[in-house]
Amino acid sequence: MNIHEYQAKELFERFGVPSPNGKVASTADEALAAAQEIGPDNLVIKAQVHAGGRGKGHFKNGFQGGVHLCSSPEQVQEIAGKMLGEVLVTHQTGEAGRLVRKVMVAESVDIDKEYYLAILMDRESGAPVIVASTEGGMDIEEVAESTPEKILREGVHPLAGLQAYQIRKLASKLGFAGDQAKAFAKLLSSLYKLFISLDCSMVEINPLVVTPDGRVLALDAKFNFDDNALYRHPEVKAMRDTEEEDPREVEASEYDLNYIGLDGNIACLVNGAGLAMATMDIIKHFGGDPANFLDVGGGASKEQVAAAFKIILSDPNVKGILINIFGGIMDCNVIAEGVVAAARETGLELPLVVRLEGNNVEAGKATLAASGLDIVAASTLADGAEKIVAALK
Ligand code: ADP
Ligand code: MG
């Protein structure tokens, strides 16, 4: 799960990570009031969407930039009017862009230098890693590509936690000295505490800045939380903004389904994450394009299967469906009953290829046969993928 920058700021405050004063607004008048409170000058207004690159983005109405420095509350109000209700396109949103429903008004600060600082879960070591760079404020992927030596990485032992010597090492490599090094140390240890306490999978500050008066501040924030740990943090879960998410994924999460929307036209309904990955691979292998990842899990009910089936049918890109079930804990007949119920309700007209194997497969096949649905049966994974790709041609 992701959150907005203004929400990240609340968490920063709670954990003592310094960042400029800011307030969220949903209308131009609210933005004016916020600016008057924070002002009088030295203001910045920032579009709130779950995507980076806002500063260099553009609005579909022609207005340039999702981050603007302003010198008066009236100017904030005027720009808020140009951003709110408009669609912002950045290199992270794709062509479609994102509708801006909120803006954040904050104190603007003078910047001496911009840095990059992030903490994320490193899959290779299975532990947190601090990533930092003197090349802040820009696209970090580009820095990693062109000047990889400018990216510092410091692994953290998950039980021992972040050590003082590690912070000193990073501070010195980034060129901090004296009071700035102390300020950086305090910020990084607070950030690490936040990362661990809230079960984050990533916190990214780009840019982290040093001001002429020597303060070290987080000017931007991108957070990612481990969904499986969200139940431990109801206050974080409450920050979820489903308007920013793929509607297919929002619906799937209501039914506890592991669903990820993709751009292809062959929908897949599979049990088991590994089998779901293999199914997408083999669809690709035969020249097709998967429309989604969907693992209905081992203990799905008929209702969950029906909901899953309806979600994949609601995607207008979907032109065919491949169901691939290897029943272990999963009962093949539960799948069959869910599929038949959903297909009846929605009046299925797309090609449907089904490969069923394992637990209670005979009953499952009988349910499908008795349903009168037009189903192409497949015997193996490869056979199923070949048939659905062929059906679309
Ligand atoms: P994004 O990464 O989405 O473009 P940022 O929050 O990083 O958005 O803002 C883009 C740039 O705007 C920053 O790199 C920084 O130079 C400037 N900026 C952002 N917030 C402030 C602020 N409070 N004061 C001064 N400059 C800011
Ligand atoms: Mg940024």
Tab-separated table of C-alpha atoms and ligand atoms in Angstrom:
chain	number	residue	atom	x	y	z
A	1	MET	CA	0.000	0.000	0.000
A	2	ASN	CA	1.146	3.543	-0.796
A	3	ILE	CA	0.210	6.817	0.873
A	4	HIS	CA	0.267	10.487	-0.124
A	5	GLU	CA	3.082	12.869	0.701
A	6	TYR	CA	0.910	14.851	3.157
A	7	GLN	CA	0.171	11.602	5.020
A	8	ALA	CA	3.843	10.640	5.018
A	9	LYS	CA	4.494	14.001	6.633
A	10	GLU	CA	2.179	13.061	9.524
A	11	LEU	CA	4.234	9.927	10.077
A	12	PHE	CA	7.442	11.943	9.861
A	13	GLU	CA	6.134	14.208	12.613
A	14	ARG	CA	5.221	11.254	14.789
A	15	PHE	CA	8.710	9.772	14.504
A	16	GLY	CA	10.658	13.006	14.579
A	17	VAL	CA	11.869	13.118	10.984
A	18	PRO	CA	12.201	16.843	10.221
A	19	SER	CA	10.291	18.176	7.230
A	20	PRO	CA	8.840	21.595	6.334
A	21	ASN	CA	5.522	22.641	7.814
A	22	GLY	CA	2.628	21.645	5.548
A	23	LYS	CA	-1.134	21.254	5.234
A	24	VAL	CA	-3.426	19.427	2.840
A	25	ALA	CA	-6.242	21.123	0.916
A	26	SER	CA	-9.031	19.912	-1.367
A	27	THR	CA	-10.225	23.277	-2.682
A	28	ALA	CA	-8.539	26.505	-3.756
A	29	ASP	CA	-10.071	28.282	-0.745
A	30	GLU	CA	-8.717	25.672	1.651
A	31	ALA	CA	-5.333	26.093	-0.031
A	32	LEU	CA	-5.539	29.853	0.556
A	33	ALA	CA	-6.362	29.338	4.240
A	34	ALA	CA	-3.513	26.848	4.624
A	35	ALA	CA	-1.114	29.267	2.926
A	36	GLN	CA	-2.179	32.124	5.204
A	37	GLU	CA	-1.484	29.910	8.192
A	38	ILE	CA	1.926	28.767	6.951
A	39	GLY	CA	2.909	31.931	4.984
A	40	PRO	CA	3.152	34.832	4.462
A	41	ASP	CA	5.670	34.105	1.677
A	42	ASN	CA	8.117	31.239	1.070
A	43	LEU	CA	5.383	28.826	0.085
A	44	VAL	CA	5.199	25.754	-2.102
A	45	ILE	CA	2.152	23.994	-3.513
A	46	LYS	CA	2.359	20.328	-4.480
A	47	ALA	CA	-0.144	18.088	-6.258
A	48	GLN	CA	-0.922	14.971	-4.210
A	49	VAL	CA	-0.968	11.811	-6.312
A	50	HIS	CA	0.609	8.400	-5.810
A	51	ALA	CA	3.334	9.045	-8.350
A	52	GLY	CA	6.681	10.755	-8.449
A	53	GLY	CA	8.134	13.135	-11.007
A	54	ARG	CA	5.436	15.724	-10.231
A	55	GLY	CA	7.831	18.655	-10.438
A	56	LYS	CA	8.627	17.915	-14.088
A	57	GLY	CA	5.108	16.752	-14.929
A	58	HIS	CA	2.415	18.597	-16.863
A	59	PHE	CA	-1.346	18.851	-16.652
A	60	LYS	CA	-3.615	17.830	-19.476
A	61	ASN	CA	-5.025	21.379	-19.408
A	62	GLY	CA	-1.567	22.603	-20.458
A	63	PHE	CA	-0.454	23.867	-17.052
A	64	GLN	CA	3.180	22.941	-16.396
A	65	GLY	CA	4.505	21.327	-13.204
A	66	GLY	CA	2.887	19.658	-10.188
A	67	VAL	CA	5.197	21.493	-7.725
A	68	HIS	CA	5.319	25.310	-7.611
A	69	LEU	CA	7.104	27.777	-5.393
A	70	CYS	CA	4.834	30.693	-4.476
A	71	SER	CA	5.446	34.061	-2.856
A	72	SER	CA	1.932	34.786	-1.571
A	73	PRO	CA	-1.181	32.949	-0.324
A	74	GLU	CA	-3.121	34.404	-3.277
A	75	GLN	CA	-0.687	32.831	-5.697
A	76	VAL	CA	-1.133	29.478	-3.920
A	77	GLN	CA	-4.893	29.848	-4.296
A	78	GLU	CA	-4.599	30.619	-7.999
A	79	ILE	CA	-2.335	27.641	-8.704
A	80	ALA	CA	-4.493	25.333	-6.591
A	81	GLY	CA	-7.343	26.250	-8.932
A	82	LYS	CA	-5.239	25.145	-11.916
A	83	MET	CA	-4.265	21.807	-10.325
A	84	LEU	CA	-7.360	20.588	-8.486
A	85	GLY	CA	-9.710	18.500	-10.572
A	86	GLU	CA	-7.112	18.336	-13.356
A	87	VAL	CA	-5.094	15.394	-14.641
A	88	LEU	CA	-1.345	15.379	-13.982
A	89	VAL	CA	0.925	13.375	-16.276
A	90	THR	CA	4.421	12.433	-15.068
A	91	HIS	CA	6.964	9.856	-16.227
A	92	GLN	CA	5.537	7.546	-13.538
A	93	THR	CA	1.825	7.890	-14.340
A	94	GLY	CA	1.887	6.926	-18.006
A	95	GLU	CA	-0.197	8.727	-20.635
A	96	ALA	CA	-3.421	8.385	-18.677
A	97	GLY	CA	-2.098	10.557	-15.826
A	98	ARG	CA	-3.716	10.988	-12.411
A	99	LEU	CA	-6.602	13.152	-11.309
A	100	VAL	CA	-5.463	15.617	-8.631
A	101	ARG	CA	-7.979	15.690	-5.776
A	102	LYS	CA	-5.751	17.244	-3.135
A	103	VAL	CA	-2.804	19.590	-2.940
A	104	MET	CA	-0.344	20.144	-0.140
A	105	VAL	CA	0.678	23.648	0.816
A	106	ALA	CA	4.008	23.817	2.631
A	107	GLU	CA	6.745	26.131	3.721
A	108	SER	CA	9.328	26.429	0.965
A	109	VAL	CA	12.924	26.261	2.060
A	110	ASP	CA	16.161	27.501	0.537
A	111	ILE	CA	18.183	24.577	-0.681
A	112	ASP	CA	21.971	24.347	-0.499
A	113	LYS	CA	22.158	20.797	-1.741
A	114	GLU	CA	19.813	17.904	-2.567
A	115	TYR	CA	20.477	14.276	-1.561
A	116	TYR	CA	18.737	10.954	-2.000
A	117	LEU	CA	17.938	8.724	0.988
A	118	ALA	CA	15.883	5.535	1.125
A	119	ILE	CA	15.419	2.441	3.246
A	120	LEU	CA	14.067	-0.683	1.623
A	121	MET	CA	13.828	-4.396	2.054
A	122	ASP	CA	16.650	-6.033	0.148
A	123	ARG	CA	15.450	-9.342	-1.238
A	124	GLU	CA	18.944	-10.729	-1.675
A	125	SER	CA	19.999	-10.348	1.963
A	126	GLY	CA	16.473	-10.551	3.350
A	127	ALA	CA	17.166	-7.474	5.453
A	128	PRO	CA	16.790	-3.696	5.283
A	129	VAL	CA	19.294	-1.709	3.277
A	130	ILE	CA	19.944	2.023	3.357
A	131	VAL	CA	20.432	3.557	-0.075
A	132	ALA	CA	21.855	7.061	-0.256
A	133	SER	CA	23.364	9.384	-2.824
A	134	THR	CA	24.687	12.891	-3.208
A	135	GLU	CA	22.746	13.003	-6.495
A	136	GLY	CA	19.346	13.884	-5.058
A	137	GLY	CA	16.292	15.526	-6.563
A	138	MET	CA	16.621	13.659	-9.838
A	139	ASP	CA	15.636	10.322	-11.228
A	140	ILE	CA	17.557	7.829	-9.068
A	141	GLU	CA	17.184	5.036	-11.645
A	142	GLU	CA	19.094	7.243	-14.069
A	143	VAL	CA	21.859	7.877	-11.503
A	144	ALA	CA	22.110	4.107	-10.903
A	145	GLU	CA	22.404	3.585	-14.653
A	146	SER	CA	24.932	6.275	-15.579
A	147	THR	CA	26.976	6.707	-12.375
A	148	PRO	CA	26.418	3.603	-10.208
A	149	GLU	CA	29.424	4.519	-8.023
A	150	LYS	CA	27.406	7.470	-6.709
A	151	ILE	CA	24.876	5.161	-5.052
A	152	LEU	CA	25.808	4.095	-1.531
A	153	ARG	CA	24.319	0.962	0.008
A	154	GLU	CA	24.539	-0.023	3.652
A	155	GLY	CA	22.934	-3.289	4.750
A	156	VAL	CA	21.377	-3.449	8.219
A	157	HIS	CA	21.338	-6.517	10.445
A	158	PRO	CA	17.635	-7.084	11.123
A	159	LEU	CA	18.137	-7.994	14.793
A	160	ALA	CA	21.011	-5.702	15.738
A	161	GLY	CA	19.405	-2.759	13.937
A	162	LEU	CA	21.095	0.265	12.423
A	163	GLN	CA	24.405	0.930	14.191
A	164	ALA	CA	25.916	4.311	15.005
A	165	TYR	CA	29.086	3.510	13.049
A	166	GLN	CA	27.008	2.781	9.954
A	167	ILE	CA	25.300	6.155	10.205
A	168	ARG	CA	28.698	7.876	10.673
A	169	LYS	CA	30.054	6.056	7.635
A	170	LEU	CA	27.143	7.174	5.458
A	171	ALA	CA	27.275	10.738	6.791
A	172	SER	CA	30.940	10.992	5.961
A	173	LYS	CA	30.563	9.466	2.484
A	174	LEU	CA	27.777	11.946	1.745
A	175	GLY	CA	30.066	14.758	2.856
A	176	PHE	CA	28.261	15.809	6.042
A	177	ALA	CA	30.364	17.235	8.871
A	178	GLY	CA	29.822	18.857	12.264
A	179	ASP	CA	26.258	19.827	13.142
A	180	GLN	CA	24.966	18.678	9.773
A	181	ALA	CA	26.350	15.190	10.394
A	182	LYS	CA	24.567	15.194	13.748
A	183	ALA	CA	21.310	16.341	12.165
A	184	PHE	CA	21.634	13.687	9.465
A	185	ALA	CA	22.316	11.002	12.096
A	186	LYS	CA	19.222	11.968	14.034
A	187	LEU	CA	17.067	12.018	10.902
A	188	LEU	CA	18.317	8.650	9.662
A	189	SER	CA	17.858	6.879	12.990
A	190	SER	CA	14.316	8.287	13.294
A	191	LEU	CA	13.587	7.203	9.745
A	192	TYR	CA	14.888	3.695	10.448
A	193	LYS	CA	12.710	3.485	13.550
A	194	LEU	CA	9.692	4.526	11.477
A	195	PHE	CA	10.554	1.972	8.775
A	196	ILE	CA	10.722	-0.920	11.254
A	197	SER	CA	7.869	0.143	13.543
A	198	LEU	CA	5.377	0.537	10.708
A	199	ASP	CA	6.424	-2.533	8.669
A	200	CYS	CA	7.394	-0.489	5.634
A	201	SER	CA	8.853	-2.147	2.578
A	202	MET	CA	10.204	1.190	1.361
A	203	VAL	CA	10.606	4.770	2.498
A	204	GLU	CA	12.195	7.121	0.006
A	205	ILE	CA	13.172	10.747	0.523
A	206	ASN	CA	14.083	12.450	-2.733
A	207	PRO	CA	15.248	15.069	-2.119
A	208	LEU	CA	16.671	15.199	1.370
A	209	VAL	CA	18.065	18.717	1.594
A	210	VAL	CA	20.508	20.829	3.504
A	211	THR	CA	19.465	24.457	3.972
A	212	PRO	CA	21.840	27.449	4.179
A	213	ASP	CA	21.081	27.691	7.913
A	214	GLY	CA	22.290	24.119	8.337
A	215	ARG	CA	19.024	22.204	8.731
A	216	VAL	CA	18.654	18.719	7.212
A	217	LEU	CA	15.076	18.187	5.984
A	218	ALA	CA	12.960	15.679	4.093
A	219	LEU	CA	11.293	17.597	1.228
A	220	ASP	CA	9.519	14.706	-0.445
A	221	ALA	CA	8.382	11.272	0.734
A	222	LYS	CA	7.327	8.056	-0.873
A	223	PHE	CA	6.202	5.171	1.331
A	224	ASN	CA	5.353	1.587	0.624
A	225	PHE	CA	3.936	-0.725	3.290
A	226	ASP	CA	3.903	-4.498	3.545
A	227	ASP	CA	0.217	-5.292	2.954
A	228	ASN	CA	0.446	-8.457	5.026
A	229	ALA	CA	1.388	-6.436	8.104
A	230	LEU	CA	-1.229	-3.706	7.711
A	231	TYR	CA	-3.518	-5.327	10.278
A	232	ARG	CA	-0.959	-4.306	12.893
A	233	HIS	CA	-1.271	-0.639	11.937
A	234	PRO	CA	-4.913	0.424	11.679
A	235	GLU	CA	-3.869	4.082	11.622
A	236	VAL	CA	-1.771	3.424	8.518
A	237	LYS	CA	-4.464	1.300	6.905
A	238	ALA	CA	-6.865	4.212	7.378
A	239	MET	CA	-4.592	6.297	5.113
A	240	ARG	CA	-5.348	4.099	2.140
A	241	ASP	CA	-6.719	6.076	-0.816
A	242	THR	CA	-8.491	3.604	-3.081
A	243	GLU	CA	-9.089	6.364	-5.671
A	244	GLU	CA	-5.367	6.120	-6.458
A	245	GLU	CA	-5.431	2.374	-7.028
A	246	ASP	CA	-6.379	0.159	-9.951
A	247	PRO	CA	-10.158	-0.364	-9.426
A	248	ARG	CA	-9.733	-4.059	-10.291
A	249	GLU	CA	-7.214	-4.415	-7.463
A	250	VAL	CA	-9.405	-2.505	-5.006
A	251	GLU	CA	-12.275	-4.884	-5.668
A	252	ALA	CA	-10.005	-7.948	-5.477
A	253	SER	CA	-8.672	-6.846	-2.104
A	254	GLU	CA	-12.229	-6.725	-0.761
A	255	TYR	CA	-12.410	-10.457	-1.406
A	256	ASP	CA	-8.880	-11.207	-0.143
A	257	LEU	CA	-7.738	-12.194	-3.602
A	258	ASN	CA	-4.142	-11.829	-4.737
A	259	TYR	CA	-4.757	-9.915	-7.938
A	260	ILE	CA	-2.452	-7.666	-9.949
A	261	GLY	CA	-3.806	-5.954	-13.059
A	262	LEU	CA	-1.686	-6.093	-16.237
A	263	ASP	CA	-2.065	-4.768	-19.795
A	264	GLY	CA	-2.657	-7.939	-21.828
A	265	ASN	CA	-5.901	-9.544	-23.014
A	266	ILE	CA	-5.779	-13.088	-21.617
A	267	ALA	CA	-7.190	-13.260	-18.121
A	268	CYS	CA	-5.901	-16.000	-15.823
A	269	LEU	CA	-7.499	-17.579	-12.789
A	270	VAL	CA	-5.040	-19.825	-11.019
A	271	ASN	CA	-4.493	-21.304	-7.566
A	272	GLY	CA	-1.052	-20.784	-6.070
A	273	ALA	CA	1.254	-17.841	-6.693
A	274	GLY	CA	3.959	-19.994	-8.284
A	275	LEU	CA	1.515	-21.646	-10.646
A	276	ALA	CA	0.044	-18.230	-11.470
A	277	MET	CA	3.517	-16.933	-12.399
A	278	ALA	CA	4.194	-20.048	-14.481
A	279	THR	CA	0.833	-19.628	-16.214
A	280	MET	CA	1.655	-16.049	-17.210
A	281	ASP	CA	5.067	-17.182	-18.457
A	282	ILE	CA	3.651	-19.921	-20.610
A	283	ILE	CA	0.975	-17.631	-22.079
A	284	LYS	CA	3.847	-15.330	-23.104
A	285	HIS	CA	5.785	-18.310	-24.413
A	286	PHE	CA	2.962	-19.102	-26.837
A	287	GLY	CA	2.754	-15.481	-27.978
A	288	GLY	CA	-0.087	-14.270	-25.770
A	289	ASP	CA	-0.294	-11.461	-23.219
A	290	PRO	CA	-1.696	-11.954	-19.703
A	291	ALA	CA	-4.292	-9.428	-18.483
A	292	ASN	CA	-3.618	-10.134	-14.847
A	293	PHE	CA	-1.946	-12.138	-12.136
A	294	LEU	CA	-4.536	-13.892	-9.996
A	295	ASP	CA	-3.921	-16.428	-7.272
A	296	VAL	CA	-7.189	-17.489	-5.652
A	297	GLY	CA	-5.219	-19.298	-2.979
A	298	GLY	CA	-5.717	-22.708	-1.450
A	299	GLY	CA	-8.786	-22.094	0.669
A	300	ALA	CA	-10.940	-19.964	-1.621
A	301	SER	CA	-14.716	-20.261	-1.316
A	302	LYS	CA	-17.153	-20.517	-4.201
A	303	GLU	CA	-18.056	-16.849	-3.563
A	304	GLN	CA	-14.432	-15.746	-3.785
A	305	VAL	CA	-13.962	-17.645	-7.035
A	306	ALA	CA	-17.131	-16.076	-8.434
A	307	ALA	CA	-15.927	-12.605	-7.372
A	308	ALA	CA	-12.533	-13.270	-8.971
A	309	PHE	CA	-14.176	-14.354	-12.198
A	310	LYS	CA	-16.348	-11.244	-12.285
A	311	ILE	CA	-13.343	-8.983	-11.698
A	312	ILE	CA	-11.492	-10.448	-14.660
A	313	LEU	CA	-14.604	-10.151	-16.825
A	314	SER	CA	-15.080	-6.503	-15.874
A	315	ASP	CA	-11.767	-5.657	-17.573
A	316	PRO	CA	-12.655	-4.422	-21.081
A	317	ASN	CA	-9.246	-5.533	-22.410
A	318	VAL	CA	-9.931	-9.169	-21.643
A	319	LYS	CA	-10.642	-11.211	-24.776
A	320	GLY	CA	-10.207	-14.723	-23.403
A	321	ILE	CA	-9.819	-16.603	-20.120
A	322	LEU	CA	-7.531	-19.381	-19.006
A	323	ILE	CA	-8.383	-21.183	-15.785
A	324	ASN	CA	-5.524	-23.297	-14.511
A	325	ILE	CA	-6.136	-25.207	-11.308
A	326	PHE	CA	-4.006	-27.832	-9.687
A	327	GLY	CA	-6.195	-28.888	-6.801
A	328	GLY	CA	-4.345	-29.746	-3.632
A	329	ILE	CA	-6.014	-28.134	-0.672
A	330	MET	CA	-8.203	-26.457	-3.274
A	331	ASP	CA	-11.195	-28.502	-4.274
A	332	CYS	CA	-11.628	-28.435	-8.085
A	333	ASN	CA	-15.396	-28.535	-7.712
A	334	VAL	CA	-15.414	-25.327	-5.639
A	335	ILE	CA	-13.635	-23.615	-8.519
A	336	ALA	CA	-16.049	-25.091	-11.055
A	337	GLU	CA	-19.089	-23.993	-9.058
A	338	GLY	CA	-17.736	-20.468	-8.602
A	339	VAL	CA	-16.950	-20.137	-12.301
A	340	VAL	CA	-20.350	-21.443	-13.387
A	341	ALA	CA	-22.198	-19.137	-10.969
A	342	ALA	CA	-20.270	-16.063	-12.157
A	343	ALA	CA	-20.526	-17.011	-15.836
A	344	ARG	CA	-24.316	-17.407	-15.547
A	345	GLU	CA	-24.694	-14.094	-13.797
A	346	THR	CA	-22.591	-12.157	-16.293
A	347	GLY	CA	-23.568	-14.004	-19.469
A	348	LEU	CA	-20.054	-15.090	-20.467
A	349	GLU	CA	-19.316	-14.775	-24.176
A	350	LEU	CA	-15.511	-14.947	-24.252
A	351	PRO	CA	-13.471	-18.055	-25.054
A	352	LEU	CA	-12.814	-20.009	-21.875
A	353	VAL	CA	-10.097	-22.650	-21.577
A	354	VAL	CA	-10.034	-24.728	-18.421
A	355	ARG	CA	-7.353	-27.006	-17.117
A	356	LEU	CA	-8.403	-28.794	-13.939
A	357	GLU	CA	-6.300	-31.407	-12.180
A	358	GLY	CA	-6.067	-32.911	-8.699
A	359	ASN	CA	-8.391	-32.876	-5.705
A	360	ASN	CA	-12.009	-33.739	-6.649
A	361	VAL	CA	-11.318	-33.158	-10.336
A	362	GLU	CA	-14.051	-35.507	-11.575
A	363	ALA	CA	-16.779	-33.612	-9.728
A	364	GLY	CA	-15.330	-30.327	-11.028
A	365	LYS	CA	-15.371	-31.515	-14.616
A	366	ALA	CA	-18.924	-32.810	-14.172
A	367	THR	CA	-20.096	-29.423	-12.839
A	368	LEU	CA	-18.563	-27.650	-15.826
A	369	ALA	CA	-20.003	-30.174	-18.306
A	370	ALA	CA	-23.489	-29.908	-16.792
A	371	SER	CA	-23.398	-26.088	-16.920
A	372	GLY	CA	-23.843	-25.894	-20.665
A	373	LEU	CA	-21.036	-23.316	-20.849
A	374	ASP	CA	-18.869	-23.341	-23.966
A	375	ILE	CA	-15.620	-24.553	-22.426
A	376	VAL	CA	-12.444	-25.763	-24.097
A	377	ALA	CA	-10.877	-28.427	-21.904
A	378	ALA	CA	-7.082	-28.586	-21.674
A	379	SER	CA	-4.996	-31.445	-20.359
A	380	THR	CA	-1.738	-29.695	-19.429
A	381	LEU	CA	-0.480	-26.213	-18.665
A	382	ALA	CA	1.101	-25.897	-22.112
A	383	ASP	CA	-1.985	-27.269	-23.819
A	384	GLY	CA	-4.171	-24.719	-22.013
A	385	ALA	CA	-1.943	-21.779	-22.914
A	386	GLU	CA	-1.709	-22.869	-26.555
A	387	LYS	CA	-5.478	-23.224	-26.801
A	388	ILE	CA	-6.344	-19.847	-25.331
A	389	VAL	CA	-3.756	-18.073	-27.507
A	390	ALA	CA	-5.171	-19.899	-30.556
A	391	ALA	CA	-8.730	-19.002	-29.573
A	392	LEU	CA	-7.863	-15.295	-29.685
A	393	LYS	CA	-6.304	-15.405	-33.138
B	1	ADP	P1	8.540	14.990	-7.303
B	1	ADP	O1	9.636	14.079	-6.886
B	1	ADP	O2	7.227	14.298	-7.424
B	1	ADP	O3	8.876	15.806	-8.534
B	1	ADP	P2	9.292	16.706	-5.068
B	1	ADP	O4	8.562	16.805	-3.781
B	1	ADP	O5	10.583	15.966	-5.025
B	1	ADP	O6	8.286	16.087	-6.144
B	1	ADP	O7	9.499	18.173	-5.623
B	1	ADP	C1	10.262	18.453	-6.793
B	1	ADP	C2	11.314	19.505	-6.474
B	1	ADP	O8	10.697	20.674	-5.954
B	1	ADP	C3	12.290	19.062	-5.406
B	1	ADP	O9	13.380	18.350	-5.954
B	1	ADP	C4	12.725	20.391	-4.806
B	1	ADP	O10	13.776	20.931	-5.559
B	1	ADP	C5	11.497	21.264	-4.957
B	1	ADP	N1	10.754	21.325	-3.674
B	1	ADP	C6	9.862	20.433	-3.195
B	1	ADP	N2	9.403	20.787	-1.982
B	1	ADP	C7	10.024	21.938	-1.656
B	1	ADP	C8	10.012	22.826	-0.520
B	1	ADP	N3	9.241	22.580	0.550
B	1	ADP	N4	10.812	23.918	-0.557
B	1	ADP	C9	11.592	24.173	-1.630
B	1	ADP	N5	11.655	23.391	-2.711
B	1	ADP	C10	10.889	22.289	-2.750
B	2	MG	MG	10.891	13.881	-5.363
